[in-house]
mmCIF file of C-alpha atoms in Angstrom:
data_model
loop_
_atom_site.group_PDB
_atom_site.id
_atom_site.type_symbol
_atom_site.label_atom_id
_atom_site.label_comp_id
_atom_site.label_asym_id
_atom_site.label_seq_id
_atom_site.Cartn_x
_atom_site.Cartn_y
_atom_site.Cartn_z
ATOM 1 C CA UNK J 209 -0.350 -228.048 5.459
ATOM 2 C CA UNK J 210 1.181 -229.159 8.491
ATOM 3 C CA UNK J 211 -0.677 -228.365 11.669
ATOM 4 C CA UNK J 212 0.217 -227.881 14.901
ATOM 5 C CA UNK J 213 -1.686 -228.643 17.879
ATOM 6 C CA UNK J 214 -0.285 -227.041 21.031
ATOM 7 C CA UNK J 215 -1.129 -228.601 24.634
ATOM 8 C CA UNK J 216 -2.916 -226.930 26.868
ATOM 9 C CA UNK J 217 -4.617 -223.800 24.939
ATOM 10 C CA UNK J 218 -3.917 -222.173 28.834
ATOM 11 C CA UNK J 219 -2.014 -223.367 31.814
ATOM 12 C CA UNK J 220 -2.347 -221.831 35.464
ATOM 13 C CA UNK J 221 0.626 -222.621 37.225
ATOM 14 C CA UNK J 222 2.808 -220.834 40.351
ATOM 15 C CA UNK J 223 6.314 -219.601 40.532
ATOM 16 C CA UNK J 224 8.596 -222.077 41.105
ATOM 17 C CA UNK J 225 6.509 -224.794 39.125
ATOM 18 C CA UNK J 226 7.860 -227.147 36.321
ATOM 19 C CA UNK J 227 6.007 -226.310 33.418
ATOM 20 C CA UNK J 228 5.122 -229.029 30.274
ATOM 21 C CA UNK J 229 3.454 -227.414 26.381
ATOM 22 C CA UNK J 230 3.399 -230.146 24.005
ATOM 23 C CA UNK J 231 3.271 -228.805 20.379
ATOM 24 C CA UNK J 232 2.202 -232.083 17.810
ATOM 25 C CA UNK J 233 2.432 -232.309 14.385
ATOM 26 C CA UNK J 234 -0.147 -233.579 11.374
ATOM 27 C CA UNK J 235 2.890 -235.129 9.805
ATOM 28 C CA UNK J 236 6.566 -235.427 10.543
ATOM 29 C CA UNK J 237 8.852 -231.810 10.720
ATOM 30 C CA UNK J 238 12.449 -233.575 12.165
ATOM 31 C CA UNK J 239 13.590 -230.899 14.066
ATOM 32 C CA UNK J 240 12.321 -227.832 11.919
ATOM 33 C CA UNK J 241 10.216 -226.065 15.186
ATOM 34 C CA UNK J 242 10.809 -223.455 16.967
ATOM 35 C CA UNK J 243 9.259 -221.805 20.378
ATOM 36 C CA UNK J 244 8.464 -218.390 20.821
ATOM 37 C CA UNK J 245 7.396 -216.379 23.777
ATOM 38 C CA UNK J 246 5.341 -213.699 23.430
ATOM 39 C CA UNK J 247 4.084 -211.049 25.798
ATOM 40 C CA UNK J 248 0.570 -208.593 26.108
ATOM 41 C CA UNK J 249 1.166 -205.976 23.783
ATOM 42 C CA UNK J 250 4.436 -207.128 22.501
ATOM 43 C CA UNK J 251 5.662 -208.802 19.795
ATOM 44 C CA UNK J 252 6.675 -212.791 19.245
ATOM 45 C CA UNK J 253 10.098 -213.756 20.754
ATOM 46 C CA UNK J 254 12.105 -217.113 20.134
ATOM 47 C CA UNK J 255 13.285 -219.021 23.066
ATOM 48 C CA UNK J 256 14.557 -222.507 20.622
ATOM 49 C CA UNK J 257 14.649 -223.237 17.598
ATOM 50 C CA UNK J 258 16.213 -226.848 16.311
ATOM 51 C CA UNK J 259 13.482 -228.237 18.154
ATOM 52 C CA UNK J 260 16.011 -227.841 21.177
ATOM 53 C CA UNK J 261 18.038 -225.678 20.270
ATOM 54 C CA UNK J 262 18.305 -222.448 23.389
ATOM 55 C CA UNK J 263 18.170 -218.812 21.749
ATOM 56 C CA UNK J 264 21.113 -216.628 22.745
ATOM 57 C CA UNK J 265 20.264 -214.834 25.796
ATOM 58 C CA UNK J 266 17.447 -216.909 26.395
ATOM 59 C CA UNK J 267 17.687 -218.537 30.321
ATOM 60 C CA UNK J 268 18.246 -222.049 31.099
ATOM 61 C CA UNK J 269 15.237 -223.019 32.734
ATOM 62 C CA UNK J 270 13.670 -223.211 29.097
ATOM 63 C CA UNK J 271 14.191 -226.100 26.860
ATOM 64 C CA UNK J 272 13.173 -227.857 24.153
ATOM 65 C CA UNK J 273 12.958 -231.152 23.317
ATOM 66 C CA UNK J 274 10.999 -233.830 20.025
ATOM 67 C CA UNK J 275 11.279 -234.275 16.815
ATOM 68 C CA UNK J 276 9.063 -235.913 13.803
ATOM 69 C CA UNK J 277 5.456 -235.315 15.203
ATOM 70 C CA UNK J 278 5.993 -235.082 18.549
ATOM 71 C CA UNK J 279 7.512 -231.263 20.961
ATOM 72 C CA UNK J 280 7.969 -230.009 24.277
ATOM 73 C CA UNK J 281 8.728 -227.218 26.204
ATOM 74 C CA UNK J 282 9.519 -227.455 29.327
ATOM 75 C CA UNK J 283 10.118 -224.610 31.872
ATOM 76 C CA UNK J 284 12.484 -225.473 34.874
ATOM 77 C CA UNK J 285 11.544 -223.509 37.335
ATOM 78 C CA UNK J 286 8.406 -220.709 36.520
ATOM 79 C CA UNK J 287 9.745 -216.699 37.134
ATOM 80 C CA UNK J 288 7.797 -213.997 37.387
ATOM 81 C CA UNK J 289 8.702 -212.675 33.627
ATOM 82 C CA UNK J 290 7.216 -215.800 32.310
ATOM 83 C CA UNK J 291 3.622 -215.440 32.832
ATOM 84 C CA UNK J 292 2.785 -215.117 28.888
ATOM 85 C CA UNK J 293 1.422 -216.976 25.605
ATOM 86 C CA UNK J 294 3.798 -219.511 23.761
ATOM 87 C CA UNK J 295 3.170 -220.553 20.221
ATOM 88 C CA UNK J 296 5.328 -223.181 18.340
ATOM 89 C CA UNK J 297 6.233 -222.891 14.860
ATOM 90 C CA UNK J 298 7.465 -225.234 12.639
ATOM 91 C CA UNK J 299 9.945 -224.651 9.332
ATOM 92 C CA UNK J 300 9.839 -227.433 7.673
ATOM 93 C CA UNK J 301 7.768 -226.271 4.729
ATOM 94 C CA UNK J 302 5.781 -223.634 3.093
ATOM 95 C CA UNK J 303 3.402 -223.186 3.922
ATOM 96 C CA UNK J 304 4.843 -222.010 7.892
ATOM 97 C CA UNK J 305 2.438 -222.655 10.028
ATOM 98 C CA UNK J 306 2.131 -221.734 13.673
ATOM 99 C CA UNK J 307 0.311 -223.850 17.316
ATOM 100 C CA UNK J 308 -3.074 -222.428 18.558
ATOM 101 C CA UNK J 309 -1.094 -220.450 21.178
ATOM 102 C CA UNK J 310 -0.923 -221.651 25.483
ATOM 103 C CA UNK J 311 -1.699 -218.915 27.610
ATOM 104 C CA UNK J 312 0.387 -219.422 30.550
ATOM 105 C CA UNK J 313 -1.197 -217.711 33.872
ATOM 106 C CA UNK J 314 -0.557 -217.226 37.332
ATOM 107 C CA UNK J 315 -2.094 -219.540 39.296
ATOM 108 C CA UNK X 710 21.917 -203.661 16.538
ATOM 109 C CA UNK X 711 19.395 -205.565 14.375
ATOM 110 C CA UNK X 712 15.970 -203.299 14.049
ATOM 111 C CA UNK X 713 12.907 -203.598 12.000
ATOM 112 C CA UNK X 714 10.002 -200.946 12.006
ATOM 113 C CA UNK X 715 6.823 -201.711 10.481
ATOM 114 C CA UNK X 716 5.450 -198.299 9.419
ATOM 115 C CA UNK X 717 1.846 -197.623 6.090
ATOM 116 C CA UNK X 718 -0.782 -199.805 8.674
ATOM 117 C CA UNK X 719 -4.418 -198.311 9.407
ATOM 118 C CA UNK X 720 -8.183 -198.183 8.274
ATOM 119 C CA UNK X 721 -9.034 -199.283 5.344
ATOM 120 C CA UNK X 722 -11.992 -200.352 3.647
ATOM 121 C CA UNK X 723 -13.371 -203.511 2.775
ATOM 122 C CA UNK X 724 -12.026 -204.041 -0.774
ATOM 123 C CA UNK X 725 -9.601 -201.496 -0.862
ATOM 124 C CA UNK X 726 -5.654 -201.188 -0.529
ATOM 125 C CA UNK X 727 -2.617 -200.592 1.778
ATOM 126 C CA UNK X 728 1.151 -200.827 1.545
ATOM 127 C CA UNK X 729 3.325 -201.932 4.108
ATOM 128 C CA UNK X 730 6.982 -200.919 4.732
ATOM 129 C CA UNK X 731 9.481 -202.017 7.014
ATOM 130 C CA UNK X 732 12.551 -200.497 7.071
ATOM 131 C CA UNK X 733 15.626 -202.831 8.708
ATOM 132 C CA UNK X 734 18.730 -202.141 9.584
ATOM 133 C CA UNK X 735 21.943 -203.331 12.107
ATOM 134 C CA UNK X 736 22.671 -206.389 9.417
ATOM 135 C CA UNK X 737 22.869 -206.912 5.993
ATOM 136 C CA UNK X 738 19.230 -207.080 4.493
ATOM 137 C CA UNK X 739 20.018 -208.579 0.721
ATOM 138 C CA UNK X 740 21.800 -211.745 2.864
ATOM 139 C CA UNK X 741 18.582 -213.122 4.499
ATOM 140 C CA UNK X 742 15.369 -214.044 3.878
ATOM 141 C CA UNK X 743 12.401 -211.735 4.950
ATOM 142 C CA UNK X 744 8.342 -212.890 6.292
ATOM 143 C CA UNK X 745 5.325 -211.068 6.556
ATOM 144 C CA UNK X 746 3.259 -212.706 9.828
ATOM 145 C CA UNK X 747 -0.019 -211.260 11.220
ATOM 146 C CA UNK X 748 -2.173 -211.060 13.911
ATOM 147 C CA UNK X 749 -5.720 -210.788 14.451
ATOM 148 C CA UNK X 750 -6.926 -209.119 17.600
ATOM 149 C CA UNK X 751 -6.902 -211.930 20.468
ATOM 150 C CA UNK X 752 -5.985 -214.618 18.278
ATOM 151 C CA UNK X 753 -2.812 -216.295 17.430
ATOM 152 C CA UNK X 754 -0.293 -216.043 14.953
ATOM 153 C CA UNK X 755 -0.464 -216.926 11.637
ATOM 154 C CA UNK X 756 2.634 -216.704 8.708
ATOM 155 C CA UNK X 757 1.141 -214.247 5.523
ATOM 156 C CA UNK X 758 4.255 -214.406 2.898
ATOM 157 C CA UNK X 759 7.890 -215.033 2.938
ATOM 158 C CA UNK X 760 10.959 -213.891 0.058
ATOM 159 C CA UNK X 761 13.886 -215.372 -0.403
ATOM 160 C CA UNK X 762 14.953 -216.290 -3.885
ATOM 161 C CA UNK X 763 11.404 -217.360 -4.364
ATOM 162 C CA UNK X 764 8.001 -216.266 -2.946
ATOM 163 C CA UNK X 765 5.577 -217.823 -0.921
ATOM 164 C CA UNK X 766 2.267 -216.935 0.843
ATOM 165 C CA UNK X 767 -0.346 -218.736 2.251
ATOM 166 C CA UNK X 768 -3.665 -219.405 0.585
ATOM 167 C CA UNK X 769 -5.262 -216.607 2.409
ATOM 168 C CA UNK X 770 -3.521 -214.021 0.763
ATOM 169 C CA UNK X 771 -2.720 -215.670 -2.471
ATOM 170 C CA UNK X 772 -3.946 -213.456 -5.858
ATOM 171 C CA UNK X 773 -4.465 -210.464 -3.545
ATOM 172 C CA UNK X 774 -1.212 -209.625 -1.882
ATOM 173 C CA UNK X 775 2.358 -209.440 -3.325
ATOM 174 C CA UNK X 776 5.698 -209.189 -1.231
ATOM 175 C CA UNK X 777 8.869 -207.288 -2.246
ATOM 176 C CA UNK X 778 12.038 -206.403 -1.131
ATOM 177 C CA UNK X 779 14.908 -203.331 -2.137
ATOM 178 C CA UNK X 780 17.568 -204.488 -1.230
ATOM 179 C CA UNK X 781 19.674 -200.941 -1.687
ATOM 180 C CA UNK X 782 16.363 -199.085 0.986
ATOM 181 C CA UNK X 783 17.008 -201.838 3.339
ATOM 182 C CA UNK X 784 13.456 -202.227 3.113
ATOM 183 C CA UNK X 785 10.633 -204.956 3.100
ATOM 184 C CA UNK X 786 6.851 -204.401 1.473
ATOM 185 C CA UNK X 787 3.659 -206.326 1.404
ATOM 186 C CA UNK X 788 0.624 -204.744 -1.350
ATOM 187 C CA UNK X 789 -2.424 -205.968 -0.042
ATOM 188 C CA UNK X 790 -5.140 -205.506 -1.975
ATOM 189 C CA UNK X 791 -9.216 -206.364 -2.121
ATOM 190 C CA UNK X 792 -8.932 -206.061 1.829
ATOM 191 C CA UNK X 793 -11.539 -208.730 3.408
ATOM 192 C CA UNK X 794 -13.006 -207.666 7.303
ATOM 193 C CA UNK X 795 -10.601 -210.743 8.313
ATOM 194 C CA UNK X 796 -7.326 -209.318 7.388
ATOM 195 C CA UNK X 797 -7.917 -206.894 10.135
ATOM 196 C CA UNK X 798 -4.289 -207.878 12.509
ATOM 197 C CA UNK X 799 -1.108 -206.932 13.596
ATOM 198 C CA UNK X 800 1.284 -207.481 10.872
ATOM 199 C CA UNK X 801 4.834 -207.926 11.806
ATOM 200 C CA UNK X 802 7.686 -208.330 9.956
ATOM 201 C CA UNK X 803 9.941 -210.647 10.565
ATOM 202 C CA UNK X 804 13.443 -211.895 10.008
ATOM 203 C CA UNK X 805 13.961 -215.600 8.784
ATOM 204 C CA UNK X 806 17.424 -216.407 10.351
ATOM 205 C CA UNK X 807 19.591 -220.010 9.024
ATOM 206 C CA UNK X 808 22.563 -222.148 10.068
ATOM 207 C CA UNK X 809 23.880 -225.343 9.941
ATOM 208 C CA UNK X 810 23.858 -227.322 12.502
ATOM 209 C CA UNK X 811 25.301 -230.614 14.056
ATOM 210 C CA UNK X 812 25.293 -233.026 11.044
ATOM 211 C CA UNK X 813 25.616 -230.449 7.997
ATOM 212 C CA UNK X 814 21.616 -229.394 8.307
ATOM 213 C CA UNK X 815 19.720 -226.010 7.858
ATOM 214 C CA UNK X 816 18.085 -224.917 10.983
ATOM 215 C CA UNK X 817 15.697 -221.433 10.840
ATOM 216 C CA UNK X 818 13.807 -219.402 12.969
ATOM 217 C CA UNK X 819 11.836 -216.389 12.426
ATOM 218 C CA UNK X 820 14.505 -213.342 14.856
ATOM 219 C CA UNK X 821 14.001 -210.741 15.759
ATOM 220 C CA UNK X 822 10.183 -209.239 14.808
ATOM 221 C CA UNK X 823 9.483 -205.877 14.121
ATOM 222 C CA UNK X 824 6.845 -203.597 16.576
ATOM 223 C CA UNK X 825 4.149 -204.525 14.494
ATOM 224 C CA UNK X 826 1.314 -201.959 12.053
ATOM 225 C CA UNK X 827 -2.098 -202.691 13.391
ATOM 226 C CA UNK X 828 -4.294 -202.568 9.881
ATOM 227 C CA UNK X 829 -7.609 -202.626 10.169
ATOM 228 C CA UNK X 830 -10.651 -203.469 7.399
ATOM 229 C CA UNK X 831 -13.990 -201.914 8.358
ATOM 230 C CA UNK X 832 -16.343 -199.434 6.739
#
């Protein structure tokens, strides 16, 4: 199975900050990676797919990059509504797996 | 509007069974692969099972859970048998979207997600 490791697991930042979350895969997955945002008590929603393609309707301050085994999700200027938990997911092969999550909190 | 609505969750004793349902609307259900993803209380996301022309299961549920679909009813199901305490979670129904990107490569992701249904396994 492909393991995904996110770092950091917790991140404290302020409105307006630029933040980067990393997702590392235990083996190469090309660009078969998606990023999701989850707010408390809500279902996750997709932000990025194919490692770097922004889902329709997602603000352009979100961006994704990477291929192979290392990927990043960047938020260029944090907004109050961005404080949430973020997950990466590999869809290269079954079993699909998720990273453990990165909780982004307000400093 | 594309919508997924789960039902069937509840409290069940260890060793018991439960059947989850997911009603889909707003898209041609038969055109899409569908999946179940779960989230234990306070924990991360765990993929459970997917159904397209093939069926896949996580090792943690293989042999105990059965995924199925009824395209005529626009519905997805998850039959859960021999339930364990560690199966306690919110279960989400998700649609798997597939698109052909640059260079003719196909890419997929989960969108949308249902609101989830809570399954609690406890004596």
